[in-house]
Amino acid sequence: MNKAQTETGLLWQSVLGEIELKINPSTYATWFKKTRLLSYKEGRLVIGVPNAFTQKQLETQFQSLIEKALLNNNIRCKSVSYCIVAHSQKPDKRHLFSWLGGATEQASGGQRWPQNRRPTLNAKYTFENFIPGSGNELAYAACQAVVNNLGSKYNPLFVYGGVGIGKTHLIQACGHAIAQKSPDLRVLYVTIEQFVQEFTDAIRYKQKGEFTRLYRNIDVLIIDDIQFIAGKEKTQEEFFHTFNVLHGDGKQIIISSDKPPQAIPTLQERLQSRFQMGMSVDMQIPDFETRCAILKAKSDRMNLKIDPECVDFLAKNISTNIRVLEGALNQLNVFCETHRVSLATRQLAEKILNKEILRKPTSQRVTPARIMEATANCNQVPLSDLTSPKRNQEIVVPRQISMYLMRQHLHLSFPKIAQLHHKKDHTTALYAFEKINKELLYNEEIKRVIREIKEVLKI
Ligand code: ADP
Ligand code: MG
């Protein structure tokens, strides 16, 4: 792949990030997680899929979703086609556990775990590359404590929280740190889907014994996205025994999930209680300052010069998912490189990033109603007065401020703004906008009130 293609590969990650937000997690895991970009030439995009069934689903059910997500990420292509990538098709019986390299003997011989046989840890997901801050610092501290007290204090460590906030990164960072500290320990990271797949294959190819030996002979088991074990009775059964053997031997178990154990539907009670035996930590999206620090660290690493105002803008507007934040940064980077722009500014971000990426979650979105409410509160007038015919000075100014903010921040039309304030004539709104604009030049009191309202609305 040339450079442009590598960059598009990165963009595919942000396309996936966007799709992940739009569909439910198990649909995403089933159809999208195993896709990857194979090539992008002359506007033709080829996506690798694990099997023909996935291809068919993507073509028939998800084509428009994919096209939209591509467009939102500024990937303009004439065609999207699929190619089945052989290695993730059904495994050859002889090679089912080949990545182990005879691990069972090695396990008893105490030799080094052949981690390199199997793609496991992502090299980027280290503690060094992780920015701790409010929202994730408890999980960060717990992960570090686990690395320093294997199998004792927090066993299992159960990390849970929403999509794209750093769970996989943190639990893999544990894997890296443990492997670095004690190279002889057998550290295994698997997603629960891999576990299910291997378990099913093991049964199909009558290698259940191998499977069991493998999973019961490791020192550290890191399991990602355990919530997908929901509804899989046989796997739950197997995992329960694996868990007990490892835990009983004092081996460390680290688990991630998008929800706490008690909220995973159809999770057997006995597993639920096992997961609650050690330490559960809740991860939240990092706060504004931490998001800024993440953006700075990542832009430094990609050699992207970014205006502090742009960092501020992105951190303010992308507030639910770090993966989306990274995707936005990647887009800016690609744009700056291909158009030889030396500094990523707020204006550029506003221009090239899709509005949907920048949209705030519903609860935080600024609406006319929230503007009115904040304006009434900060001016200490009743909300209903803003839409009343009253014309005394105490209410006229707040009403004008409310109109001004709707124009300035929501870009509503004057007739619409007038209507929202129960005024027939749109020139009332126009006049209000111009009047407040002028007042802002010298009227300290109005400046102060507007600053206060903006603070309330976080705009
Ligand atoms: P999750 O598993 O919770 O869905 P990931 O661990 O995959 O999320 O994180 C999504 C992306 O955001 C990854 O590329 C990860 O490196 C990055 N990320 C999340 N939190 C941080 C952080 N605190 N510091 C640096 N990168 C982070
Ligand atoms: Mg994850």
Short mmCIF file of C-alpha atoms in Angstrom, two decimals, residues 52 69 79 86-87 97 110 125 136 147 237 239 282 298 327 338 379 435 442 458:
data_model
loop_
_atom_site.label_atom_id
_atom_site.label_comp_id
_atom_site.label_asym_id
_atom_site.label_seq_id
_atom_site.Cartn_x
_atom_site.Cartn_y
_atom_site.Cartn_z
CA ALA A 52 -19.53 -14.84 1.30
CA ALA A 69 -20.35 6.74 6.32
CA SER A 79 -17.65 1.77 -6.42
CA ALA A 86 -9.10 -16.51 3.03
CA HIS A 87 -7.39 -16.60 6.41
CA PHE A 97 -4.12 -24.48 17.35
CA GLY A 110 7.78 -23.24 31.45
CA TYR A 125 -2.20 0.21 23.05
CA ASN A 136 -10.79 6.90 33.09
CA VAL A 147 0.08 -5.35 36.72
CA GLU A 237 -20.50 -23.11 30.55
CA PHE A 239 -15.94 -20.07 30.26
CA ASP A 282 -16.70 1.99 35.57
CA LYS A 298 -2.07 12.20 19.07
CA GLY A 327 -11.08 9.76 13.31
CA THR A 338 -2.84 16.21 0.61
CA ASN A 379 -31.87 37.24 33.77
CA LYS A 435 -29.41 45.74 18.65
CA TYR A 442 -19.91 48.65 24.98
CA LYS A 458 -21.48 25.29 27.10
#
